[in-house]
């Protein structure tokens, strides 16, 4: 079946502009996660959604970052007033939730460059 | 605080030269340990989940093992197409996010 898809694949933006990144999870996966991977660094958790429960926002680095998810489908990650340190690959993943298995399947990522 | 440490950072192998990658972890209550492969410019690709000490899983030339403190990814008789960054991640029992190590970049020369 179809995997996790993300768009756009690349985004170049000027410092101070807002950007929206989109993620389409695997059909049937109730949990959706956002991670960030800076150049040469490991993946860092940003936020996750599970069904209608309140999202876990504990990884968001600042209040310029926000995310939404409609039901168990598409999610958007919004970064307001982008800064150069926001440049990274933003990865989305999805998984089953209660009862497992818990492995997360990743999309190809959105490479964000802030100039 | 949960910690995941991978070693070595980089590994250069000759084709056919078997080796092992290490992932040591310090967590409170492990739900699962995950291995992923990441090729340049792509998202991580799921390889294995290990849930309890003593568990082993295999896929082609890869074998993952788990103890109470660490996991090993053994690469047997590697081929150039096994060149990638291998990522280890843990999930704890009261949470669902993954905490990743920094990865081991494996290069296999023909």
Coordinates of C-alpha atoms in Angstrom, one line a residue:
Chain A
X1 CA 0.0 0.0 0.0
X2 CA 0.9 3.7 -0.1
X3 CA 3.5 4.9 2.4
X4 CA 3.7 8.2 4.3
X5 CA 3.8 11.1 1.9
X6 CA 5.0 14.6 2.6
X7 CA 4.9 17.9 0.6
X8 CA 6.6 19.9 -0.5
X9 CA 9.8 17.8 -0.8
X10 CA 11.9 21.0 -0.8
X11 CA 11.1 24.5 0.5
X12 CA 13.3 27.6 0.4
X13 CA 12.0 30.6 2.3
X14 CA 13.2 33.9 3.4
X15 CA 13.9 34.6 7.1
X16 CA 10.8 35.9 8.8
X17 CA 8.3 34.2 6.4
X18 CA 5.8 31.5 7.6
X19 CA 5.8 28.0 6.1
X20 CA 3.4 25.1 6.1
X21 CA 4.5 21.5 5.7
X22 CA 2.1 18.7 5.0
X23 CA 2.0 15.0 5.9
X24 CA -0.4 12.2 4.7
X25 CA -0.1 9.2 7.0
X26 CA -0.5 5.5 6.1
X27 CA -4.2 4.7 5.9
X28 CA -5.3 3.0 9.2
X29 CA -2.5 4.4 11.3
X30 CA -4.0 6.3 14.2
X31 CA -0.8 7.9 15.5
X32 CA 1.2 10.6 13.6
X33 CA 4.6 12.1 14.6
X34 CA 6.8 15.0 13.5
X35 CA 10.6 14.9 13.8
X36 CA 13.3 17.3 12.8
X37 CA 16.8 16.3 11.5
X38 CA 19.4 19.0 11.3
X39 CA 22.4 18.5 9.1
X40 CA 24.7 15.9 10.6
X41 CA 22.5 15.4 13.7
X42 CA 20.1 12.8 14.9
X43 CA 16.3 12.9 14.7
X44 CA 14.6 15.0 17.4
X45 CA 11.0 14.6 18.3
X46 CA 8.6 17.6 17.8
X47 CA 5.0 16.5 18.3
X48 CA 2.7 13.6 18.1
X49 CA -1.0 13.0 17.6
X50 CA -3.2 10.0 18.6
X51 CA -6.8 10.0 17.5
X52 CA -8.8 12.6 19.3
X53 CA -6.5 12.8 22.3
X54 CA -4.6 16.1 23.1
X55 CA -1.4 16.1 21.1
X56 CA 2.0 15.7 22.9
X57 CA 3.7 19.0 22.1
X58 CA 6.6 18.5 24.4
X59 CA 9.2 18.6 21.6
X60 CA 8.3 21.8 19.9
X61 CA 11.3 24.1 20.2
X62 CA 9.4 27.4 20.4
X63 CA 5.9 28.9 20.1
X64 CA 6.7 29.7 16.5
X65 CA 6.0 26.0 15.8
X66 CA 2.5 24.6 15.7
X67 CA 0.8 21.6 14.2
X68 CA -2.7 20.4 13.4
X69 CA -4.3 17.1 12.5
X70 CA -7.8 16.5 11.2
X71 CA -9.1 13.3 12.7
X72 CA -6.8 10.5 11.7
X73 CA -5.7 12.0 8.4
X74 CA -3.6 14.8 7.1
X75 CA -1.4 16.9 9.4
X76 CA 0.2 20.3 8.8
X77 CA 3.3 21.6 10.6
X78 CA 3.5 25.4 10.6
X79 CA 6.6 27.5 11.4
X80 CA 6.0 31.2 11.8
X81 CA 8.6 33.9 11.4
X82 CA 11.2 31.4 10.2
X83 CA 14.8 31.7 11.4
X84 CA 18.0 30.3 9.9
X85 CA 18.3 27.7 12.7
X86 CA 14.9 26.2 11.5
X87 CA 16.7 24.9 8.4
X88 CA 16.5 21.1 8.6
X89 CA 14.7 18.1 7.2
X90 CA 11.3 17.7 8.7
X91 CA 10.1 14.1 8.8
X92 CA 6.7 12.8 9.4
X93 CA 5.9 9.2 10.6
X94 CA 2.8 7.2 11.4
X95 CA 2.0 4.0 13.3
X96 CA -0.7 2.0 14.9
X97 CA -1.4 2.9 18.5
X98 CA -3.1 0.7 21.1
X99 CA -2.1 -2.9 21.0
X100 CA 0.9 -2.4 18.8
X101 CA 3.0 -3.0 16.7
X102 CA 4.5 0.3 17.4
X103 CA 7.0 0.7 14.7
X104 CA 6.8 4.1 13.0
X105 CA 7.0 4.4 9.2
X106 CA 8.6 7.6 7.9
X107 CA 7.9 9.7 4.9
X108 CA 10.6 11.1 2.6
X109 CA 10.8 14.4 4.5
X110 CA 10.6 18.1 3.6
X111 CA 14.0 19.8 3.3
X112 CA 13.5 23.4 4.6
X113 CA 16.1 26.0 3.8
X114 CA 15.8 29.5 5.4
X115 CA 17.9 32.1 3.7
Chain B
X1 CA 16.6 11.3 31.0
X2 CA 16.5 8.7 28.2
X3 CA 19.8 8.3 26.4
X4 CA 20.7 6.4 23.3
X5 CA 24.4 6.1 22.2
X6 CA 25.5 4.5 19.0
X7 CA 29.0 3.4 18.1
X8 CA 31.1 3.7 16.1
X9 CA 30.1 6.9 14.4
X10 CA 31.4 5.6 11.1
X11 CA 32.4 2.2 9.8
X12 CA 34.2 1.4 6.6
X13 CA 34.1 -2.2 5.5
X14 CA 35.4 -4.3 2.6
X15 CA 32.7 -6.3 0.8
X16 CA 32.3 -9.6 2.7
X17 CA 33.9 -8.2 5.9
X18 CA 31.3 -8.9 8.7
X19 CA 31.0 -6.4 11.6
X20 CA 28.7 -5.2 14.3
X21 CA 27.2 -1.9 15.3
X22 CA 26.3 -1.0 18.9
X23 CA 23.4 0.8 20.5
X24 CA 23.5 1.4 24.2
X25 CA 20.6 2.8 26.0
X26 CA 19.6 4.2 29.4
X27 CA 15.8 4.4 29.8
X28 CA 13.2 3.8 32.4
X29 CA 11.0 1.0 31.2
X30 CA 11.7 0.0 27.6
X31 CA 8.7 -0.7 25.4
X32 CA 10.7 -1.4 22.3
X33 CA 14.1 -0.8 20.6
X34 CA 13.9 0.0 16.8
X35 CA 16.5 -0.2 14.1
X36 CA 16.2 1.9 10.9
X37 CA 18.2 2.3 7.8
X38 CA 18.5 5.8 6.2
X39 CA 19.9 6.5 2.8
X40 CA 21.1 10.0 1.8
X41 CA 18.2 12.3 1.1
X42 CA 15.5 9.8 2.2
X43 CA 13.5 9.1 5.3
X44 CA 14.4 6.3 7.7
X45 CA 13.3 2.8 6.6
X46 CA 12.1 0.5 9.3
X47 CA 14.2 -2.7 9.8
X48 CA 13.5 -4.3 13.2
X49 CA 11.7 -4.0 16.5
X50 CA 13.0 -5.8 19.6
X51 CA 10.9 -5.9 22.7
X52 CA 12.7 -8.0 25.4
X53 CA 16.2 -9.0 26.3
X54 CA 17.4 -12.1 24.5
X55 CA 15.3 -11.4 21.4
X56 CA 16.9 -11.7 18.0
X57 CA 15.6 -10.8 14.5
X58 CA 17.1 -11.3 11.1
X59 CA 16.6 -9.9 7.7
X60 CA 18.9 -10.9 4.8
X61 CA 22.4 -10.0 5.9
X62 CA 21.3 -8.1 9.1
X63 CA 20.7 -9.6 12.5
X64 CA 19.6 -7.5 15.5
X65 CA 20.0 -8.6 19.1
X66 CA 19.0 -7.1 22.5
X67 CA 20.2 -7.2 26.0
X68 CA 19.1 -5.2 29.0
X69 CA 21.5 -2.4 28.2
X70 CA 22.4 -2.6 24.6
X71 CA 21.5 -3.8 21.1
X72 CA 23.8 -5.0 18.3
X73 CA 23.2 -4.9 14.6
X74 CA 25.3 -7.5 13.0
X75 CA 26.1 -7.2 9.3
X76 CA 27.2 -10.5 7.8
X77 CA 29.2 -10.5 4.5
X78 CA 28.1 -7.0 3.6
X79 CA 27.6 -5.8 0.0
X80 CA 28.0 -2.2 -1.3
X81 CA 24.2 -1.8 -1.2
X82 CA 24.3 -2.2 2.6
X83 CA 26.0 1.2 2.7
X84 CA 23.7 3.6 4.7
X85 CA 23.3 5.2 8.0
X86 CA 21.8 2.9 10.6
X87 CA 19.7 4.5 13.3
X88 CA 18.7 3.0 16.7
X89 CA 15.8 4.4 18.6
X90 CA 14.0 3.5 21.9
X91 CA 10.4 3.9 23.0
X92 CA 9.6 3.8 26.7
X93 CA 6.6 2.2 28.3
X94 CA 4.7 5.4 29.2
X95 CA 5.3 7.2 25.9
X96 CA 5.1 6.7 22.2
X97 CA 7.7 9.0 20.7
X98 CA 11.1 7.6 19.6
X99 CA 14.4 8.8 21.0
X100 CA 17.1 8.3 18.4
X101 CA 20.8 7.8 18.6
X102 CA 23.1 9.8 16.3
X103 CA 23.5 6.9 13.9
X104 CA 26.4 4.8 12.5
X105 CA 27.3 5.5 8.9
X106 CA 28.4 2.3 7.2
X107 CA 30.4 2.3 3.9
X108 CA 31.0 -1.0 2.1
X109 CA 33.6 -1.0 -0.6
X110 CA 33.5 -3.5 -3.4

